[in-house]
XYZ file of C-alpha atoms in Angstrom:
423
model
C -18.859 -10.458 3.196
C -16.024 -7.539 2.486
C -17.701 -5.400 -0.055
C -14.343 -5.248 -1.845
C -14.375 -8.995 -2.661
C -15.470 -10.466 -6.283
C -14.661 -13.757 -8.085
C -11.397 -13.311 -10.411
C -12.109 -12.418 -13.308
C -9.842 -13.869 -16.248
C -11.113 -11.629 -19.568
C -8.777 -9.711 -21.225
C -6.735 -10.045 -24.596
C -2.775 -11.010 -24.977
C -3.004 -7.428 -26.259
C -5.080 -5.600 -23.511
C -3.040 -7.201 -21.132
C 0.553 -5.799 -23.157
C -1.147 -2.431 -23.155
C -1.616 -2.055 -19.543
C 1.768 -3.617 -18.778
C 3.215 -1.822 -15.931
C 6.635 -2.045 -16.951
C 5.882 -0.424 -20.076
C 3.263 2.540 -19.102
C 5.708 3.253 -15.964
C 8.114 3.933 -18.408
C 5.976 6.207 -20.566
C 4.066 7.897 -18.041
C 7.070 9.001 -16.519
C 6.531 7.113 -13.371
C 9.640 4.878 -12.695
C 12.426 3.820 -14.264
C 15.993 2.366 -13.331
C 19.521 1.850 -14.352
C 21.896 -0.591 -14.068
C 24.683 1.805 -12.254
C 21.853 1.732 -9.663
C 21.017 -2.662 -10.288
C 18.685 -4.527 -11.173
C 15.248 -4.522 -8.780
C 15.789 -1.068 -7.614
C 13.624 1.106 -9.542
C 13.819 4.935 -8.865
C 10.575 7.161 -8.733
C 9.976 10.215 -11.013
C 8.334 13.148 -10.028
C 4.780 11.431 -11.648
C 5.630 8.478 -9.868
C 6.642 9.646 -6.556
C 3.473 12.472 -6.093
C 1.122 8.596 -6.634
C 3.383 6.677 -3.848
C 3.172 9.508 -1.457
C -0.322 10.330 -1.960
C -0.816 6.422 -1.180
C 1.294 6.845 1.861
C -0.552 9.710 3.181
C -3.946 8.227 2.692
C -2.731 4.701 4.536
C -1.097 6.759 7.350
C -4.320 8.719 7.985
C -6.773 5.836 7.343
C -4.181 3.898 10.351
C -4.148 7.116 12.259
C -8.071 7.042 12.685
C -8.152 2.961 13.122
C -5.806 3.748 16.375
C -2.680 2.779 15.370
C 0.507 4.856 16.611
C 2.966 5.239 13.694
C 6.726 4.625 14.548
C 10.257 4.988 12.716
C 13.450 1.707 13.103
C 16.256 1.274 10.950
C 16.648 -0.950 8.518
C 19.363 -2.788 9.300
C 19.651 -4.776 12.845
C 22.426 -6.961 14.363
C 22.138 -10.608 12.530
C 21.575 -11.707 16.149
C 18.298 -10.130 16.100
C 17.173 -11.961 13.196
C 18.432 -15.198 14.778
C 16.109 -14.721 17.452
C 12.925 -13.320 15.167
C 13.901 -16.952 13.716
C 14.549 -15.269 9.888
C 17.935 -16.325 9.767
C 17.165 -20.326 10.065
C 13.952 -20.169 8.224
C 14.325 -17.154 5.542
C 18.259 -16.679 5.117
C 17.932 -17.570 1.825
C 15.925 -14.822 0.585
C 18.041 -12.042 2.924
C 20.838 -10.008 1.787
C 24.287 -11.467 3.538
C 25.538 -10.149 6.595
C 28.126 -6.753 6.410
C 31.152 -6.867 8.823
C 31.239 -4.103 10.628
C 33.679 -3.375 13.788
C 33.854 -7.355 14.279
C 30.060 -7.269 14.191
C 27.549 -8.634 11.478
C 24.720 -6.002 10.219
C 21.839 -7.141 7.997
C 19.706 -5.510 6.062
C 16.387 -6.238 6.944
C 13.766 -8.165 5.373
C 11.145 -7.371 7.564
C 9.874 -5.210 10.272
C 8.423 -7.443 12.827
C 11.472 -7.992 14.583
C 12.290 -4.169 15.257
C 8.572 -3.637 15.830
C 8.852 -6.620 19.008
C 11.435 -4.539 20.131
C 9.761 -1.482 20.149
C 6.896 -3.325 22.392
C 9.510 -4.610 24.951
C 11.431 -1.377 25.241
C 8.977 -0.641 27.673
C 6.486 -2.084 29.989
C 2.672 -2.561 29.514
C -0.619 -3.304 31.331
C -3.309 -5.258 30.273
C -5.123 -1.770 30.214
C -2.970 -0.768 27.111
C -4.117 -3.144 25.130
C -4.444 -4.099 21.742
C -1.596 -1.847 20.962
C -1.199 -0.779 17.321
C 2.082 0.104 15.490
C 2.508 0.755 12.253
C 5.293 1.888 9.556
C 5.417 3.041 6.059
C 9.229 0.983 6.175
C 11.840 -0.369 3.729
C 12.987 -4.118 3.722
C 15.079 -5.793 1.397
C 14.581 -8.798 -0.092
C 17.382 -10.630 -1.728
C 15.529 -11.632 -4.951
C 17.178 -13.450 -8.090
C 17.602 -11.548 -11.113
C 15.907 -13.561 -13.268
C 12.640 -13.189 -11.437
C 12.654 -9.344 -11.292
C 10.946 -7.429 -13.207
C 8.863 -3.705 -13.355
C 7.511 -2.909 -9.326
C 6.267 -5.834 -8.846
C 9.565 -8.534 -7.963
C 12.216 -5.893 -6.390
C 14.687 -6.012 -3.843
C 14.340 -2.738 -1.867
C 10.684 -2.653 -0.874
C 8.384 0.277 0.825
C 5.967 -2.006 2.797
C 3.106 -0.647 4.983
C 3.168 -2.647 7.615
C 2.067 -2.708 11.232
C 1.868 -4.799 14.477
C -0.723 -5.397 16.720
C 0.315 -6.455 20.645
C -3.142 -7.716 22.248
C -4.580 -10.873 24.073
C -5.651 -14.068 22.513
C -9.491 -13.099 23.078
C -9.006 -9.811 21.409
C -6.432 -11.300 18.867
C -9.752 -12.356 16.283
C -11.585 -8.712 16.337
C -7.833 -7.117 15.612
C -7.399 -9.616 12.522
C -11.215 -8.551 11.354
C -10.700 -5.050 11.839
C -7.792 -5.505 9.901
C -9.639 -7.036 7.138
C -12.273 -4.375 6.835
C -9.449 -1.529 6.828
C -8.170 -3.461 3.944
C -11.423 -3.508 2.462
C -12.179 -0.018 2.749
C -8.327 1.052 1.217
C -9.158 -1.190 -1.798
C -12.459 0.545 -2.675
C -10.226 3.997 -1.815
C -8.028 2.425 -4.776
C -10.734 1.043 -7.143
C -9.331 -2.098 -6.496
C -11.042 -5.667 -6.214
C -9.784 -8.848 -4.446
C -9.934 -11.885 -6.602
C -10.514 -14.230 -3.607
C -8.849 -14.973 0.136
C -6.160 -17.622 0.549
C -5.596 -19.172 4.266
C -2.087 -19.613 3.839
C -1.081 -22.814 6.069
C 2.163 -24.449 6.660
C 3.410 -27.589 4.167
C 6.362 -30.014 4.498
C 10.028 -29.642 5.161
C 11.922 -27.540 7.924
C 10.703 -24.099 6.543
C 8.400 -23.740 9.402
C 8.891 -23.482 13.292
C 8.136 -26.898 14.522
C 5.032 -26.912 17.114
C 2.214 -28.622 15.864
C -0.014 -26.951 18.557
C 1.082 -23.356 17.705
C -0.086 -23.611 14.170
C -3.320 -25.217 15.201
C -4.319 -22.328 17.535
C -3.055 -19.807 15.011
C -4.533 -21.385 12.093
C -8.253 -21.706 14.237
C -8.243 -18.210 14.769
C -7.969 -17.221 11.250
C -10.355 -19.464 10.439
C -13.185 -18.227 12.661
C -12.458 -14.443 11.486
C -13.124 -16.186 7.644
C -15.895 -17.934 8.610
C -17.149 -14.614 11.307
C -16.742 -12.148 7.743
C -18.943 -14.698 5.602
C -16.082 -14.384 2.754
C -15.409 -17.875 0.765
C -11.667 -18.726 0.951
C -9.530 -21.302 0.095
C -6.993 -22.784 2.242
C -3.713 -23.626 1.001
C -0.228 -25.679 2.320
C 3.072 -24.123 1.960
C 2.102 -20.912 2.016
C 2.366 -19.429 5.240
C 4.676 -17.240 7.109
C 7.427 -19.379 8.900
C 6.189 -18.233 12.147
C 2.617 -18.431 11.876
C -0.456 -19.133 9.196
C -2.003 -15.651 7.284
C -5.180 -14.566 5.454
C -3.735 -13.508 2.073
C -5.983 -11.097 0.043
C -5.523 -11.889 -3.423
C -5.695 -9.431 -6.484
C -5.257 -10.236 -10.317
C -3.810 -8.820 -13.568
C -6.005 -8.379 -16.934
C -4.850 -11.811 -17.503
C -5.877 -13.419 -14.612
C -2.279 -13.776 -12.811
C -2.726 -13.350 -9.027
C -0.465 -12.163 -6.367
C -0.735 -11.413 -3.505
C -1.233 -7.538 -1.752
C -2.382 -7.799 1.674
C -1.915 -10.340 4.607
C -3.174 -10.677 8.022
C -1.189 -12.513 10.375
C -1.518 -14.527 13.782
C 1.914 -15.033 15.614
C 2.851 -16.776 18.631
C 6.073 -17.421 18.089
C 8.022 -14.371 17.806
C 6.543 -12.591 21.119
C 7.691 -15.754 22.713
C 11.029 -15.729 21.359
C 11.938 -12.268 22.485
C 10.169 -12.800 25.908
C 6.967 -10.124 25.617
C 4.670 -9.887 28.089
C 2.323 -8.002 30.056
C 0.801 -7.646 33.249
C -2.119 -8.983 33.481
C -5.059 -7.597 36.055
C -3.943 -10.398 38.369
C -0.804 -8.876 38.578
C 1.563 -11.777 36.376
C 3.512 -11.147 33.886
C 0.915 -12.929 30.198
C 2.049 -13.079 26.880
C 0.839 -11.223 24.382
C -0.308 -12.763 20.895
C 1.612 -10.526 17.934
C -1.015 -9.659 14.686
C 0.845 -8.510 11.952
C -1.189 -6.502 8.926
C -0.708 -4.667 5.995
C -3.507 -3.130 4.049
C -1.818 -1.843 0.653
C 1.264 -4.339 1.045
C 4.294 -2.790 -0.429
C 3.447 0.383 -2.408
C 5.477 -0.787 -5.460
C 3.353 -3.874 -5.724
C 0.019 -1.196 -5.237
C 0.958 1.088 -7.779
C 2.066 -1.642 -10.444
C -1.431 -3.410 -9.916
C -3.034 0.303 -10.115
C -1.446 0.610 -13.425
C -1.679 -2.312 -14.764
C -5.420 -2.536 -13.996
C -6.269 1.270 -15.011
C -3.914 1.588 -17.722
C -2.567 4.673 -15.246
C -5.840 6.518 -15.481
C -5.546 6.551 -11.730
C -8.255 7.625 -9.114
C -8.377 11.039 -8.884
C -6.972 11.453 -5.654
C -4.098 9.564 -6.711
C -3.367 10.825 -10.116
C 0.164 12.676 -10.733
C -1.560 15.623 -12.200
C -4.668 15.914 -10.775
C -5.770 19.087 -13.045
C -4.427 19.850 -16.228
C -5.196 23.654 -17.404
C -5.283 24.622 -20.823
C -5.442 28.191 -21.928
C -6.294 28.412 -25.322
C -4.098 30.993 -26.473
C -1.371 33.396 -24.624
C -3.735 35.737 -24.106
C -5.411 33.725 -21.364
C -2.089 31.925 -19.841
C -2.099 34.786 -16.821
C -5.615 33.193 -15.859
C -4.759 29.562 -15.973
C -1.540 30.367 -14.369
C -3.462 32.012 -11.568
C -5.790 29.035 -11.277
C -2.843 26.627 -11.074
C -1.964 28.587 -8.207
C -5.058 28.596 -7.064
C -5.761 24.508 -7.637
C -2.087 24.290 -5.414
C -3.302 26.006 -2.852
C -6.438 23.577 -1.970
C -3.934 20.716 -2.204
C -4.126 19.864 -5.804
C -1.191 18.925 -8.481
C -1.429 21.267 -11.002
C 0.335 22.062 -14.316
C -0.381 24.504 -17.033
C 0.134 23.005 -20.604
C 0.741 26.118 -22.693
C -0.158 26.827 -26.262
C 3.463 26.147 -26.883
C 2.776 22.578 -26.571
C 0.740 22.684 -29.585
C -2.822 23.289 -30.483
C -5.612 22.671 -28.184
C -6.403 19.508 -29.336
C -3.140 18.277 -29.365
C -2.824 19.387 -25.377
C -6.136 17.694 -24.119
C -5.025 14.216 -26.223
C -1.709 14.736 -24.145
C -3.653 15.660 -20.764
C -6.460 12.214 -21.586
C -5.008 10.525 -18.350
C -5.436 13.661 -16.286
C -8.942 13.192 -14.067
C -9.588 17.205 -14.632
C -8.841 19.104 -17.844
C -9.816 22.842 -16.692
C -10.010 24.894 -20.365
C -9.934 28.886 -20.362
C -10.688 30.859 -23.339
C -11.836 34.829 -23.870
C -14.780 34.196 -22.596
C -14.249 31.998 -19.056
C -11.362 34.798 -18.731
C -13.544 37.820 -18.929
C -16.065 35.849 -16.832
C -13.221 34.171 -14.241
C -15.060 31.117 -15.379
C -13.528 27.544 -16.207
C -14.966 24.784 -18.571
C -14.344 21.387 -17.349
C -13.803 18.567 -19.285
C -13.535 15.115 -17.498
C -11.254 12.346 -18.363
C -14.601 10.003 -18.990
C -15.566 12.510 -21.841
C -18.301 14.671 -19.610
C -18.133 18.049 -20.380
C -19.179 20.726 -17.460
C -20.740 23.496 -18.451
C -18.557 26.491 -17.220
C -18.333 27.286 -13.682
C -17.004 30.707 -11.582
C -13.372 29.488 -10.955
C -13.856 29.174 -6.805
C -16.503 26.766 -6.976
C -15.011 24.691 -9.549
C -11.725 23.987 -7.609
C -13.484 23.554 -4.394
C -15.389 20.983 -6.191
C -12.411 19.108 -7.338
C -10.717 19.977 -3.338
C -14.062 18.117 -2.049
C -13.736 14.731 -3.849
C -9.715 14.323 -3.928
C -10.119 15.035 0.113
C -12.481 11.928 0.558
C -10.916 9.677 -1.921
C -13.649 9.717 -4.196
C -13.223 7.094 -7.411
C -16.329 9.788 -8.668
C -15.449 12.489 -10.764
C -17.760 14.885 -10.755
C -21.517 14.784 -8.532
C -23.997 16.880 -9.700
C-alpha cells in the first residue's frame, strides 16, 4: 500500500474549518486575490502566492524529469475540429468555453491537453524501441465553470494543470499507471499531504460516454489489477469517469471532511484511435499504442488551496513564500541581517529582512509565526557573525556561525524536507 494513503479523517470544528478557509487566509497572507475587471474564477497570484506555485512547479518538473518524462510546450487554444476528433466537443461541450471566429475559422480554448499532447506523438514516427514515451506539461486549460459554483482556487475557469501523457503498449500500459501512482505518492509526502482514499471512477448512464462496451471493460481491468497489484483499498464508483476512458482518482479532504479530487490516472483507448497513432512494432506493422494520462499534483490552484486550507498556510518549508525571516534587533545590527539575506538568496532561499521599523521584536517574530525560519541577530551574534534560530514549531537553536546555519536551512529546502531542523 502507497505510504501516502490514510482513512479520511472527518474531525475538525465549524470554526477550525472557517479558520483555515482558503479563500480567506489567501486573502490575508497575501497569496491571491481577484477582481471583477479581471471576472469571476480568475484569481491573480501575488508575489507570496506566486514564489509557492512556482516552487511547486519546479519540484513536479524535476521529480518528472528524473521519472523519464520529456517536458513539452502547445498552445492553448486548437481548431474546434481538433476537439471534435479528441471527442470533447460531443461529450464535454458543455463545460468548454464557445468557439471564437477567427478568419472564417472556429478557435477554442482548450479544456484539456490530451488532444495537443496526441498530436505531439503523431508529429513524428516511433518504434516499438521508444517506448513507453513520457510527456508532460505544467499547461493552462479553461474550463467554462458557472458562477455560482466558483469560489477561492479551488472551482476556477483558467486552470494550471500538471499533466502528462504516456504513449506505451498494452503490456506495459499497468507498470506506467503504477509508477504513476507511486510518483503521486512520493509528491504528496513532498507536500505533507494525505489521500483520504482511491476512487475507480467508472462510466454510468446516458450518452456522456463513448459507446464500446468492450473498451471500457479492458480499460477498467487494467486499473483494477494496478489497485489490486498496490494492495490500496478503493472504492469503485459509476458516473465518474473520463468520457474516454475509466481513472484511479486519488482523493484528498478538507478539515471538514469534504473531498475532491487532486490526482487521476488514466487508461485510454479511444483517443489514440481516433487520431490514428501507431507504432511499428518489431514485426514491422504499424500497432496502436494505449494513451495513459497522469497528473500527480492536479492543477496547482487546487494544490495550494488544499495546502492552505489543511496547514492554515504554515507551508512546508520548501514551499513557504518566505522561507527565512531575519530580524535584527536594533539598527545597529540591520548591515548583518542584510548581509545574511543576501547570503540566504544566494543558496536559493526567499529571504526578507523585517526591520526594527516594523515594530519591536516581539511584534516582528508574531508577524514572521508562519515563516519556517526566524534567523534573530543581536550585539552579540553580530560581533560573533553568529545567528539564533528560532523555528516556527517554537524550538529555539542555540546560535550558530552564520555559514553553517544557512547551509543547514539550503540542505533541507533542497530535498523537500517537511523537517525543520535535524540535529
Amino acid at each position: 500500500m502507497p505510504r501516502g494513503f490514510v482513512a479520511v479523517t472527518r474531525s475538525g470544528s465549524t470554526e477550525e474549518t472557517a479558520m483555515h478557509d482558503h479563500r480567506k487566509l489567501g486573502r490575508e497572507l497575501d497569496l491571491f486575490d481577484s477582481d471583477p475587471l479581471i471576472g469571476a474564477g480568475l484569481p491573480y497570484w501575488l508575489p507570496n502566492g506566486a514564489a509557492v506555485r512556482h516552487a511547486l512547479e519546479e519540484y513536479i518538473r524535476e521529480a518528472e524529469r528524473r521519472a523519464g518524462y520529456r517536458h513539452v510546450h502547445s498552445p492553448v487554444l486548437a481548431k474546434r475540429e481538433l476537439y471534435e476528433i479528441s471527442g470533447h466537443w460531443a461529450h464535454y461541450r458543455d463545460d468548454m468555453f464557445p468557439a471564437m471566429e477567427l478568419g472564417g475559422e472556429q478557435f477554442v480554448l482548450r479544456p484539456s491537453l490530451c488532444p495537443h499532447h496526441a498530436l505531439i506523438y503523431r508529429s513524428r514516427e516511433h518504434s516499438y524501441r521508444e517506448l513507453p514515451l513520457r510527456i508532460a506539461e505544467l499547461g493552462g486549460m479553461f474550463r467554462s465553470e458557472l458562477s455560482g459554483v466558483l469560489g477561492g482556487l479551488t472551482r476556477v475557469r483558467a486552470i494550471q494543470l500538471n499533466d502528462a501523457h504516456v504513449f506505451c503498449t498494452l503490456e506495459q500500459a499497468a507498470d506506467e499507471a503504477r509508477a504513476a501512482l507511486e510518483l503521486i505518492d512520493r509528491a504528496y509526502r513532498a507536500m505533507g499531504i494525505r489521500a483520504a482514499r482511491y476512487r475507480l471512477s467508472l462510466p454510468g448512464p446516458g450518452g456522456k460516454y463513448v459507446s464500446d462496451p468492450a473498451m471500457w471493460r479492458r480499460a477498467g481491468a487494467l486499473l483494477t489489477e494496478v489497485l489490486d497489484a498496490i494492495g490500496a483499498p478503493y472504492e469503485a464508483e459509476e458516473g465518474e469517469a473520463a468520457f474516454y476512458g475509466p481513472k484511479i482518482d486519488v482523493q484528498i479532504a478538507d478539515g471538514s471532511g469534504r473531498e475532491s479530487t487532486l490526482s487521476t490516472v488514466q487508461v485510454d483507448l479511444y483517443q489514440p484511435r481516433q487520431f490514428d497513432l501507431h507504432y511499428i512494432g518489431p514485426d514491422g506493422a504499424a500497432h496502436r499504442p494505449v494513451m495513459v494520462h497522469r497528473s500527480i499534483i492536479g492543477s496547482v490552484e487546487r494544490a495550494v488551496a488544499h495546502l492552505i486550507d489543511t496547514r492554515g498556510g504554515a507551508f512546508p518549508g520548501w514551499l513557504a513564500p518566505v522561507q527565512v525571516a531575519v530580524l535584527p534587533v536594533s539598527d545597529d545590527e540591520l548591515p548583518d541581517a542584510q548581509a545574511l539575506v543576501r547570503r540566504c538568496v544566494e543558496q536559493g532561499l526567499r529571504a526578507e529582512c523585517a526591520a526594527p521599523d516594523r515594530g519591536s521584536l516581539s511584534a516582528r517574530v508574531r508577524a514572521a509565526r508562519l515563516v519556517p525560519y526566524q534567523a534573530v541577530i543581536g550585539p552579540k551574534e553580530a560581533v560573533d557573525e553568529r545567528v539564533a534560530l528560532r523555528l516556527r514549531d517554537g524550538r529555539r537553536i542555540d546560535p550558530l556561525p552564520v555559514s553553517e546555519a544557512v547551509d543547514r536551512i539550503a540542505a533541507l529546502v533542497g530535498r523537500n524536507s517537511l523537517e525543520l531542523w535535524e540535529e
